[in-house]
Amino acid sequence: MNEPFIEPDAFNRMLLSQEINRKNVIDVREIGEWEYYHLAETTHIPMNSIPERLSEIPNDQTLYIICAHGVRSAAVCNYLYKHGYDQVKNVEGGMAAIAGLRGIDYD
């Protein structure tokens, strides 16, 4: 497995410079959290739906898993890794950290 996490500033920079395919960013928050604030053109699959939607998740590309603060996304990364996904990165600090970098009040 490659480095299992990415710092929020590096993630934000790579996302803005289009080094990251937005479709490979999987937001695992619940729908209300997603509707409140999310990154455009990213993939929304709530954490509890991951097992039933596993076939929708590519395992031949680096995936960036994000939640509100990095806890649920870490669990999803672990789950994906156990199911054969070896290119998963947890976005440390989650959407709260990304929103903070962008000057948006998230909490």
Backbone as XML, in Angstrom:
<?xml version="1.0"?>
<chain id="A" units="angstrom">
  <residue number="1" name="MET">
    <atom name="N" x="0.851" y="-1.185" z="0.000"/>
    <atom name="CA" x="0.000" y="0.000" z="0.000"/>
    <atom name="C" x="0.887" y="1.236" z="0.000"/>
  </residue>
  <residue number="2" name="ASN">
    <atom name="N" x="0.490" y="2.236" z="-0.773"/>
    <atom name="CA" x="1.241" y="3.484" z="-0.797"/>
    <atom name="C" x="0.935" y="4.289" z="0.471"/>
  </residue>
  <residue number="3" name="GLU">
    <atom name="N" x="1.424" y="5.500" z="0.560"/>
    <atom name="CA" x="1.170" y="6.337" z="1.737"/>
    <atom name="C" x="-0.344" y="6.409" z="1.957"/>
  </residue>
  <residue number="4" name="PRO">
    <atom name="N" x="-0.814" y="6.019" z="3.151"/>
    <atom name="CA" x="-2.257" y="5.882" z="3.358"/>
    <atom name="C" x="-3.024" y="7.175" z="3.607"/>
  </residue>
  <residue number="5" name="PHE">
    <atom name="N" x="-2.346" y="8.304" z="3.586"/>
    <atom name="CA" x="-3.049" y="9.567" z="3.834"/>
    <atom name="C" x="-2.432" y="10.667" z="2.995"/>
  </residue>
  <residue number="6" name="ILE">
    <atom name="N" x="-3.170" y="11.769" z="2.919"/>
    <atom name="CA" x="-2.653" y="12.960" z="2.254"/>
    <atom name="C" x="-3.020" y="14.155" z="3.122"/>
  </residue>
  <residue number="7" name="GLU">
    <atom name="N" x="-2.068" y="15.042" z="3.284"/>
    <atom name="CA" x="-2.302" y="16.257" z="4.071"/>
    <atom name="C" x="-3.296" y="17.143" z="3.323"/>
  </residue>
  <residue number="8" name="PRO">
    <atom name="N" x="-4.149" y="17.875" z="4.052"/>
    <atom name="CA" x="-5.173" y="18.686" z="3.386"/>
    <atom name="C" x="-4.618" y="19.750" z="2.450"/>
  </residue>
  <residue number="9" name="ASP">
    <atom name="N" x="-3.497" y="20.371" z="2.802"/>
    <atom name="CA" x="-2.955" y="21.402" z="1.910"/>
    <atom name="C" x="-2.460" y="20.806" z="0.597"/>
  </residue>
  <residue number="10" name="ALA">
    <atom name="N" x="-1.836" y="19.632" z="0.651"/>
    <atom name="CA" x="-1.375" y="18.966" z="-0.574"/>
    <atom name="C" x="-2.567" y="18.517" z="-1.412"/>
  </residue>
  <residue number="11" name="PHE">
    <atom name="N" x="-3.579" y="17.963" z="-0.754"/>
    <atom name="CA" x="-4.785" y="17.537" z="-1.465"/>
    <atom name="C" x="-5.451" y="18.722" z="-2.156"/>
  </residue>
  <residue number="12" name="ASN">
    <atom name="N" x="-5.638" y="19.803" z="-1.440"/>
    <atom name="CA" x="-6.288" y="20.992" z="-1.998"/>
    <atom name="C" x="-5.506" y="21.542" z="-3.187"/>
  </residue>
  <residue number="13" name="ARG">
    <atom name="N" x="-4.193" y="21.619" z="-3.049"/>
    <atom name="CA" x="-3.336" y="22.123" z="-4.128"/>
    <atom name="C" x="-3.439" y="21.220" z="-5.363"/>
  </residue>
  <residue number="14" name="MET">
    <atom name="N" x="-3.368" y="19.903" z="-5.152"/>
    <atom name="CA" x="-3.444" y="18.955" z="-6.269"/>
    <atom name="C" x="-4.823" y="18.963" z="-6.922"/>
  </residue>
  <residue number="15" name="LEU">
    <atom name="N" x="-5.860" y="19.148" z="-6.125"/>
    <atom name="CA" x="-7.215" y="19.213" z="-6.660"/>
    <atom name="C" x="-7.388" y="20.461" z="-7.524"/>
  </residue>
  <residue number="16" name="LEU">
    <atom name="N" x="-6.930" y="21.590" z="-7.021"/>
    <atom name="CA" x="-7.068" y="22.849" z="-7.759"/>
    <atom name="C" x="-6.225" y="22.874" z="-9.028"/>
  </residue>
  <residue number="17" name="SER">
    <atom name="N" x="-5.080" y="22.181" z="-9.012"/>
    <atom name="CA" x="-4.224" y="22.150" z="-10.200"/>
    <atom name="C" x="-4.595" y="20.995" z="-11.144"/>
  </residue>
  <residue number="18" name="GLN">
    <atom name="N" x="-5.664" y="20.300" z="-10.820"/>
    <atom name="CA" x="-6.191" y="19.201" z="-11.621"/>
    <atom name="C" x="-5.264" y="18.001" z="-11.714"/>
  </residue>
  <residue number="19" name="GLU">
    <atom name="N" x="-4.383" y="17.845" z="-10.724"/>
    <atom name="CA" x="-3.547" y="16.641" z="-10.646"/>
    <atom name="C" x="-4.361" y="15.454" z="-10.137"/>
  </residue>
  <residue number="20" name="ILE">
    <atom name="N" x="-5.488" y="15.750" z="-9.508"/>
    <atom name="CA" x="-6.391" y="14.728" z="-8.994"/>
    <atom name="C" x="-7.659" y="14.757" z="-9.830"/>
  </residue>
  <residue number="21" name="ASN">
    <atom name="N" x="-8.062" y="13.602" z="-10.318"/>
    <atom name="CA" x="-9.335" y="13.467" z="-11.011"/>
    <atom name="C" x="-10.440" y="13.558" z="-9.954"/>
  </residue>
  <residue number="22" name="ARG">
    <atom name="N" x="-11.298" y="14.548" z="-10.070"/>
    <atom name="CA" x="-12.348" y="14.774" z="-9.071"/>
    <atom name="C" x="-13.262" y="13.561" z="-8.893"/>
  </residue>
  <residue number="23" name="LYS">
    <atom name="N" x="-13.432" y="12.760" z="-9.925"/>
    <atom name="CA" x="-14.268" y="11.551" z="-9.817"/>
    <atom name="C" x="-13.635" y="10.515" z="-8.887"/>
  </residue>
  <residue number="24" name="ASN">
    <atom name="N" x="-12.325" y="10.641" z="-8.631"/>
    <atom name="CA" x="-11.631" y="9.713" z="-7.742"/>
    <atom name="C" x="-11.624" y="10.187" z="-6.292"/>
  </residue>
  <residue number="25" name="VAL">
    <atom name="N" x="-12.315" y="11.289" z="-6.029"/>
    <atom name="CA" x="-12.508" y="11.774" z="-4.662"/>
    <atom name="C" x="-13.856" y="11.246" z="-4.210"/>
  </residue>
  <residue number="26" name="ILE">
    <atom name="N" x="-13.842" y="10.397" z="-3.192"/>
    <atom name="CA" x="-15.076" y="9.801" z="-2.696"/>
    <atom name="C" x="-15.400" y="10.399" z="-1.334"/>
  </residue>
  <residue number="27" name="ASP">
    <atom name="N" x="-16.514" y="11.105" z="-1.286"/>
    <atom name="CA" x="-16.995" y="11.748" z="-0.066"/>
    <atom name="C" x="-17.942" y="10.770" z="0.613"/>
  </residue>
  <residue number="28" name="VAL">
    <atom name="N" x="-17.594" y="10.343" z="1.829"/>
    <atom name="CA" x="-18.362" y="9.296" z="2.514"/>
    <atom name="C" x="-19.295" y="9.856" z="3.594"/>
  </residue>
  <residue number="29" name="ARG">
    <atom name="N" x="-19.520" y="11.164" z="3.572"/>
    <atom name="CA" x="-20.428" y="11.763" z="4.558"/>
    <atom name="C" x="-21.879" y="11.470" z="4.194"/>
  </residue>
  <residue number="30" name="GLU">
    <atom name="N" x="-22.766" y="11.718" z="5.139"/>
    <atom name="CA" x="-24.199" y="11.538" z="4.906"/>
    <atom name="C" x="-24.720" y="12.649" z="3.999"/>
  </residue>
  <residue number="31" name="ILE">
    <atom name="N" x="-25.911" y="12.450" z="3.446"/>
    <atom name="CA" x="-26.462" y="13.365" z="2.446"/>
    <atom name="C" x="-26.594" y="14.801" z="2.971"/>
  </residue>
  <residue number="32" name="GLY">
    <atom name="N" x="-27.015" y="14.979" z="4.210"/>
    <atom name="CA" x="-27.155" y="16.324" z="4.763"/>
    <atom name="C" x="-25.825" y="17.059" z="4.830"/>
  </residue>
  <residue number="33" name="GLU">
    <atom name="N" x="-24.771" y="16.329" z="5.188"/>
    <atom name="CA" x="-23.430" y="16.914" z="5.230"/>
    <atom name="C" x="-22.979" y="17.282" z="3.820"/>
  </residue>
  <residue number="34" name="TRP">
    <atom name="N" x="-23.248" y="16.401" z="2.885"/>
    <atom name="CA" x="-22.889" y="16.605" z="1.475"/>
    <atom name="C" x="-23.589" y="17.845" z="0.932"/>
  </residue>
  <residue number="35" name="GLU">
    <atom name="N" x="-24.899" y="17.955" z="1.211"/>
    <atom name="CA" x="-25.660" y="19.094" z="0.703"/>
    <atom name="C" x="-25.194" y="20.416" z="1.311"/>
  </residue>
  <residue number="36" name="TYR">
    <atom name="N" x="-24.732" y="20.379" z="2.551"/>
    <atom name="CA" x="-24.271" y="21.591" z="3.225"/>
    <atom name="C" x="-23.042" y="22.170" z="2.520"/>
  </residue>
  <residue number="37" name="TYR">
    <atom name="N" x="-22.072" y="21.294" z="2.220"/>
    <atom name="CA" x="-20.850" y="21.727" z="1.535"/>
    <atom name="C" x="-20.146" y="20.510" z="0.963"/>
  </residue>
  <residue number="38" name="HIS">
    <atom name="N" x="-19.811" y="20.578" z="-0.317"/>
    <atom name="CA" x="-19.026" y="19.506" z="-0.924"/>
    <atom name="C" x="-18.174" y="20.069" z="-2.059"/>
  </residue>
  <residue number="39" name="LEU">
    <atom name="N" x="-17.248" y="19.273" z="-2.483"/>
    <atom name="CA" x="-16.371" y="19.654" z="-3.586"/>
    <atom name="C" x="-17.049" y="19.273" z="-4.900"/>
  </residue>
  <residue number="40" name="ALA">
    <atom name="N" x="-17.140" y="20.212" z="-5.813"/>
    <atom name="CA" x="-17.820" y="19.995" z="-7.091"/>
    <atom name="C" x="-17.226" y="18.814" z="-7.850"/>
  </residue>
  <residue number="41" name="GLU">
    <atom name="N" x="-18.102" y="18.080" z="-8.494"/>
    <atom name="CA" x="-17.742" y="16.982" z="-9.398"/>
    <atom name="C" x="-17.072" y="15.800" z="-8.714"/>
  </residue>
  <residue number="42" name="THR">
    <atom name="N" x="-17.175" y="15.705" z="-7.392"/>
    <atom name="CA" x="-16.629" y="14.549" z="-6.694"/>
    <atom name="C" x="-17.729" y="13.498" z="-6.529"/>
  </residue>
  <residue number="43" name="THR">
    <atom name="N" x="-17.349" y="12.323" z="-6.086"/>
    <atom name="CA" x="-18.275" y="11.203" z="-5.956"/>
    <atom name="C" x="-18.796" y="11.127" z="-4.530"/>
  </residue>
  <residue number="44" name="HIS">
    <atom name="N" x="-20.106" y="11.012" z="-4.389"/>
    <atom name="CA" x="-20.705" y="10.894" z="-3.060"/>
    <atom name="C" x="-21.219" y="9.474" z="-2.857"/>
  </residue>
  <residue number="45" name="ILE">
    <atom name="N" x="-20.605" y="8.768" z="-1.914"/>
    <atom name="CA" x="-21.077" y="7.445" z="-1.505"/>
    <atom name="C" x="-21.010" y="7.422" z="0.024"/>
  </residue>
  <residue number="46" name="PRO">
    <atom name="N" x="-22.150" y="7.550" z="0.700"/>
    <atom name="CA" x="-22.120" y="7.526" z="2.170"/>
    <atom name="C" x="-21.432" y="6.265" z="2.697"/>
  </residue>
  <residue number="47" name="MET">
    <atom name="N" x="-20.751" y="6.408" z="3.807"/>
    <atom name="CA" x="-19.959" y="5.321" z="4.384"/>
    <atom name="C" x="-20.732" y="4.000" z="4.451"/>
  </residue>
  <residue number="48" name="ASN">
    <atom name="N" x="-21.951" y="4.038" z="4.935"/>
    <atom name="CA" x="-22.719" y="2.799" z="5.091"/>
    <atom name="C" x="-23.117" y="2.164" z="3.768"/>
  </residue>
  <residue number="49" name="SER">
    <atom name="N" x="-22.997" y="2.891" z="2.670"/>
    <atom name="CA" x="-23.332" y="2.361" z="1.347"/>
    <atom name="C" x="-22.123" y="1.776" z="0.619"/>
  </residue>
  <residue number="50" name="ILE">
    <atom name="N" x="-20.947" y="1.961" z="1.170"/>
    <atom name="CA" x="-19.730" y="1.488" z="0.491"/>
    <atom name="C" x="-19.792" y="-0.005" z="0.158"/>
  </residue>
  <residue number="51" name="PRO">
    <atom name="N" x="-20.141" y="-0.900" z="1.102"/>
    <atom name="CA" x="-20.141" y="-2.332" z="0.754"/>
    <atom name="C" x="-21.045" y="-2.680" z="-0.424"/>
  </residue>
  <residue number="52" name="GLU">
    <atom name="N" x="-22.243" y="-2.113" z="-0.482"/>
    <atom name="CA" x="-23.167" y="-2.446" z="-1.557"/>
    <atom name="C" x="-22.831" y="-1.748" z="-2.869"/>
  </residue>
  <residue number="53" name="ARG">
    <atom name="N" x="-21.994" y="-0.720" z="-2.813"/>
    <atom name="CA" x="-21.639" y="0.024" z="-4.029"/>
    <atom name="C" x="-20.170" y="-0.182" z="-4.424"/>
  </residue>
  <residue number="54" name="LEU">
    <atom name="N" x="-19.547" y="-1.185" z="-3.855"/>
    <atom name="CA" x="-18.132" y="-1.453" z="-4.108"/>
    <atom name="C" x="-17.835" y="-1.606" z="-5.593"/>
  </residue>
  <residue number="55" name="SER">
    <atom name="N" x="-18.759" y="-2.184" z="-6.343"/>
    <atom name="CA" x="-18.529" y="-2.394" z="-7.781"/>
    <atom name="C" x="-18.446" y="-1.075" z="-8.557"/>
  </residue>
  <residue number="56" name="GLU">
    <atom name="N" x="-18.923" y="0.020" z="-7.970"/>
    <atom name="CA" x="-18.861" y="1.333" z="-8.616"/>
    <atom name="C" x="-17.518" y="2.033" z="-8.393"/>
  </residue>
  <residue number="57" name="ILE">
    <atom name="N" x="-16.716" y="1.481" z="-7.502"/>
    <atom name="CA" x="-15.475" y="2.137" z="-7.089"/>
    <atom name="C" x="-14.295" y="1.490" z="-7.821"/>
  </residue>
  <residue number="58" name="PRO">
    <atom name="N" x="-13.596" y="2.252" z="-8.663"/>
    <atom name="CA" x="-12.468" y="1.672" z="-9.403"/>
    <atom name="C" x="-11.319" y="1.310" z="-8.461"/>
  </residue>
  <residue number="59" name="ASN">
    <atom name="N" x="-10.648" y="0.197" z="-8.754"/>
    <atom name="CA" x="-9.506" y="-0.168" z="-7.909"/>
    <atom name="C" x="-8.187" y="-0.131" z="-8.669"/>
  </residue>
  <residue number="60" name="ASP">
    <atom name="N" x="-8.192" y="0.542" z="-9.808"/>
    <atom name="CA" x="-6.967" y="0.653" z="-10.593"/>
    <atom name="C" x="-6.453" y="2.096" z="-10.656"/>
  </residue>
  <residue number="61" name="GLN">
    <atom name="N" x="-6.986" y="2.946" z="-9.764"/>
    <atom name="CA" x="-6.594" y="4.350" z="-9.716"/>
    <atom name="C" x="-6.461" y="4.774" z="-8.259"/>
  </residue>
  <residue number="62" name="THR">
    <atom name="N" x="-5.713" y="5.830" z="-8.024"/>
    <atom name="CA" x="-5.618" y="6.352" z="-6.666"/>
    <atom name="C" x="-6.938" y="7.007" z="-6.302"/>
  </residue>
  <residue number="63" name="LEU">
    <atom name="N" x="-7.458" y="6.635" z="-5.142"/>
    <atom name="CA" x="-8.708" y="7.181" z="-4.631"/>
    <atom name="C" x="-8.410" y="8.048" z="-3.417"/>
  </residue>
  <residue number="64" name="TYR">
    <atom name="N" x="-9.141" y="9.133" z="-3.290"/>
    <atom name="CA" x="-9.000" y="10.055" z="-2.175"/>
    <atom name="C" x="-10.314" y="10.031" z="-1.413"/>
  </residue>
  <residue number="65" name="ILE">
    <atom name="N" x="-10.279" y="9.509" z="-0.198"/>
    <atom name="CA" x="-11.486" y="9.331" z="0.593"/>
    <atom name="C" x="-11.567" y="10.472" z="1.606"/>
  </residue>
  <residue number="66" name="ILE">
    <atom name="N" x="-12.743" y="11.113" z="1.666"/>
    <atom name="CA" x="-12.908" y="12.276" z="2.526"/>
    <atom name="C" x="-14.227" y="12.191" z="3.288"/>
  </residue>
  <residue number="67" name="CYS">
    <atom name="N" x="-14.204" y="12.695" z="4.520"/>
    <atom name="CA" x="-15.419" y="12.820" z="5.321"/>
    <atom name="C" x="-15.360" y="14.182" z="5.999"/>
  </residue>
  <residue number="68" name="ALA">
    <atom name="N" x="-16.002" y="14.336" z="7.129"/>
    <atom name="CA" x="-16.023" y="15.641" z="7.795"/>
    <atom name="C" x="-14.683" y="15.990" z="8.433"/>
  </residue>
  <residue number="69" name="HIS">
    <atom name="N" x="-14.092" y="15.026" z="9.164"/>
    <atom name="CA" x="-12.864" y="15.316" z="9.906"/>
    <atom name="C" x="-11.764" y="14.268" z="9.717"/>
  </residue>
  <residue number="70" name="GLY">
    <atom name="N" x="-12.027" y="13.222" z="8.965"/>
    <atom name="CA" x="-10.997" y="12.229" z="8.672"/>
    <atom name="C" x="-11.144" y="10.899" z="9.377"/>
  </residue>
  <residue number="71" name="VAL">
    <atom name="N" x="-12.138" y="10.756" z="10.245"/>
    <atom name="CA" x="-12.305" y="9.504" z="10.992"/>
    <atom name="C" x="-13.043" y="8.453" z="10.154"/>
  </residue>
  <residue number="72" name="ARG">
    <atom name="N" x="-14.200" y="8.811" z="9.635"/>
    <atom name="CA" x="-14.952" y="7.851" z="8.808"/>
    <atom name="C" x="-14.179" y="7.498" z="7.551"/>
  </residue>
  <residue number="73" name="SER">
    <atom name="N" x="-13.527" y="8.483" z="6.960"/>
    <atom name="CA" x="-12.769" y="8.206" z="5.739"/>
    <atom name="C" x="-11.610" y="7.249" z="6.020"/>
  </residue>
  <residue number="74" name="ALA">
    <atom name="N" x="-11.007" y="7.335" z="7.202"/>
    <atom name="CA" x="-9.940" y="6.394" z="7.570"/>
    <atom name="C" x="-10.494" y="4.978" z="7.653"/>
  </residue>
  <residue number="75" name="ALA">
    <atom name="N" x="-11.689" y="4.839" z="8.222"/>
    <atom name="CA" x="-12.322" y="3.522" z="8.311"/>
    <atom name="C" x="-12.646" y="2.983" z="6.916"/>
  </residue>
  <residue number="76" name="VAL">
    <atom name="N" x="-13.117" y="3.844" z="6.034"/>
    <atom name="CA" x="-13.428" y="3.420" z="4.665"/>
    <atom name="C" x="-12.149" y="3.028" z="3.929"/>
  </residue>
  <residue number="77" name="CYS">
    <atom name="N" x="-11.084" y="3.781" z="4.119"/>
    <atom name="CA" x="-9.793" y="3.408" z="3.503"/>
    <atom name="C" x="-9.376" y="2.022" z="3.953"/>
  </residue>
  <residue number="78" name="ASN">
    <atom name="N" x="-9.501" y="1.749" z="5.233"/>
    <atom name="CA" x="-9.147" y="0.440" z="5.786"/>
    <atom name="C" x="-10.023" y="-0.652" z="5.165"/>
  </residue>
  <residue number="79" name="TYR">
    <atom name="N" x="-11.305" y="-0.395" z="5.059"/>
    <atom name="CA" x="-12.236" y="-1.352" z="4.452"/>
    <atom name="C" x="-11.845" y="-1.622" z="2.995"/>
  </residue>
  <residue number="80" name="LEU">
    <atom name="N" x="-11.610" y="-0.567" z="2.244"/>
    <atom name="CA" x="-11.243" y="-0.730" z="0.838"/>
    <atom name="C" x="-9.927" y="-1.494" z="0.699"/>
  </residue>
  <residue number="81" name="TYR">
    <atom name="N" x="-8.968" y="-1.164" z="1.541"/>
    <atom name="CA" x="-7.679" y="-1.854" z="1.498"/>
    <atom name="C" x="-7.869" y="-3.363" z="1.722"/>
  </residue>
  <residue number="82" name="LYS">
    <atom name="N" x="-8.724" y="-3.716" z="2.679"/>
    <atom name="CA" x="-8.992" y="-5.130" z="2.975"/>
    <atom name="C" x="-9.724" y="-5.826" z="1.824"/>
  </residue>
  <residue number="83" name="HIS">
    <atom name="N" x="-10.322" y="-5.040" z="0.939"/>
    <atom name="CA" x="-11.033" y="-5.603" z="-0.203"/>
    <atom name="C" x="-10.272" y="-5.415" z="-1.511"/>
  </residue>
  <residue number="84" name="GLY">
    <atom name="N" x="-8.956" y="-5.298" z="-1.415"/>
    <atom name="CA" x="-8.110" y="-5.310" z="-2.601"/>
    <atom name="C" x="-7.763" y="-3.963" z="-3.201"/>
  </residue>
  <residue number="85" name="TYR">
    <atom name="N" x="-8.155" y="-2.898" z="-2.555"/>
    <atom name="CA" x="-7.821" y="-1.556" z="-3.040"/>
    <atom name="C" x="-6.525" y="-1.120" z="-2.369"/>
  </residue>
  <residue number="86" name="ASP">
    <atom name="N" x="-5.468" y="-0.971" z="-3.147"/>
    <atom name="CA" x="-4.188" y="-0.615" z="-2.527"/>
    <atom name="C" x="-3.743" y="0.805" z="-2.851"/>
  </residue>
  <residue number="87" name="GLN">
    <atom name="N" x="-4.614" y="1.561" z="-3.515"/>
    <atom name="CA" x="-4.292" y="2.954" z="-3.850"/>
    <atom name="C" x="-5.353" y="3.879" z="-3.256"/>
  </residue>
  <residue number="88" name="VAL">
    <atom name="N" x="-5.469" y="3.855" z="-1.936"/>
    <atom name="CA" x="-6.446" y="4.709" z="-1.257"/>
    <atom name="C" x="-5.722" y="5.657" z="-0.306"/>
  </residue>
  <residue number="89" name="LYS">
    <atom name="N" x="-6.188" y="6.888" z="-0.276"/>
    <atom name="CA" x="-5.598" y="7.895" z="0.602"/>
    <atom name="C" x="-6.703" y="8.574" z="1.397"/>
  </residue>
  <residue number="90" name="ASN">
    <atom name="N" x="-6.505" y="8.642" z="2.689"/>
    <atom name="CA" x="-7.414" y="9.363" z="3.567"/>
    <atom name="C" x="-7.012" y="10.837" z="3.550"/>
  </residue>
  <residue number="91" name="VAL">
    <atom name="N" x="-7.982" y="11.714" z="3.293"/>
    <atom name="CA" x="-7.714" y="13.150" z="3.329"/>
    <atom name="C" x="-7.764" y="13.567" z="4.802"/>
  </residue>
  <residue number="92" name="GLU">
    <atom name="N" x="-6.593" y="13.806" z="5.389"/>
    <atom name="CA" x="-6.511" y="14.151" z="6.805"/>
    <atom name="C" x="-7.254" y="15.450" z="7.097"/>
  </residue>
  <residue number="93" name="GLY">
    <atom name="N" x="-8.008" y="15.435" z="8.171"/>
    <atom name="CA" x="-8.753" y="16.624" z="8.575"/>
    <atom name="C" x="-10.066" y="16.791" z="7.850"/>
  </residue>
  <residue number="94" name="GLY">
    <atom name="N" x="-10.286" y="16.026" z="6.782"/>
    <atom name="CA" x="-11.538" y="16.008" z="6.057"/>
    <atom name="C" x="-11.982" y="17.346" z="5.488"/>
  </residue>
  <residue number="95" name="MET">
    <atom name="N" x="-13.294" y="17.449" z="5.289"/>
    <atom name="CA" x="-13.867" y="18.654" z="4.704"/>
    <atom name="C" x="-13.667" y="19.870" z="5.597"/>
  </residue>
  <residue number="96" name="ALA">
    <atom name="N" x="-13.593" y="19.666" z="6.895"/>
    <atom name="CA" x="-13.354" y="20.797" z="7.796"/>
    <atom name="C" x="-12.020" y="21.449" z="7.465"/>
  </residue>
  <residue number="97" name="ALA">
    <atom name="N" x="-10.991" y="20.637" z="7.237"/>
    <atom name="CA" x="-9.668" y="21.173" z="6.907"/>
    <atom name="C" x="-9.670" y="21.838" z="5.533"/>
  </residue>
  <residue number="98" name="ILE">
    <atom name="N" x="-10.324" y="21.208" z="4.566"/>
    <atom name="CA" x="-10.367" y="21.773" z="3.210"/>
    <atom name="C" x="-11.139" y="23.089" z="3.223"/>
  </residue>
  <residue number="99" name="ALA">
    <atom name="N" x="-12.272" y="23.109" z="3.897"/>
    <atom name="CA" x="-13.062" y="24.345" z="3.992"/>
    <atom name="C" x="-12.237" y="25.448" z="4.645"/>
  </residue>
  <residue number="100" name="GLY">
    <atom name="N" x="-11.497" y="25.099" z="5.696"/>
    <atom name="CA" x="-10.647" y="26.078" z="6.377"/>
    <atom name="C" x="-9.600" y="26.659" z="5.452"/>
  </residue>
  <residue number="101" name="LEU">
    <atom name="N" x="-8.991" y="25.812" z="4.614"/>
    <atom name="CA" x="-7.999" y="26.291" z="3.657"/>
    <atom name="C" x="-8.609" y="27.233" z="2.634"/>
  </residue>
  <residue number="102" name="ARG">
    <atom name="N" x="-9.899" y="27.055" z="2.379"/>
    <atom name="CA" x="-10.597" y="27.856" z="1.386"/>
    <atom name="C" x="-11.350" y="29.035" z="2.018"/>
  </residue>
  <residue number="103" name="GLY">
    <atom name="N" x="-11.154" y="29.219" z="3.315"/>
    <atom name="CA" x="-11.781" y="30.359" z="3.987"/>
    <atom name="C" x="-13.278" y="30.201" z="4.194"/>
  </residue>
  <residue number="104" name="ILE">
    <atom name="N" x="-13.756" y="28.950" z="4.280"/>
    <atom name="CA" x="-15.172" y="28.685" z="4.453"/>
    <atom name="C" x="-15.398" y="28.156" z="5.862"/>
  </residue>
  <residue number="105" name="ASP">
    <atom name="N" x="-16.399" y="28.688" z="6.566"/>
    <atom name="CA" x="-16.738" y="28.223" z="7.911"/>
    <atom name="C" x="-17.527" y="26.916" z="7.775"/>
  </residue>
  <residue number="106" name="TYR">
    <atom name="N" x="-16.922" y="25.809" z="8.122"/>
    <atom name="CA" x="-17.552" y="24.496" z="7.947"/>
    <atom name="C" x="-18.299" y="24.044" z="9.184"/>
  </residue>
  <residue number="107" name="ASP">
    <atom name="N" x="-17.694" y="24.199" z="10.343"/>
    <atom name="CA" x="-18.325" y="23.665" z="11.570"/>
    <atom name="C" x="-19.374" y="24.558" z="12.020"/>
  </residue>
</chain>
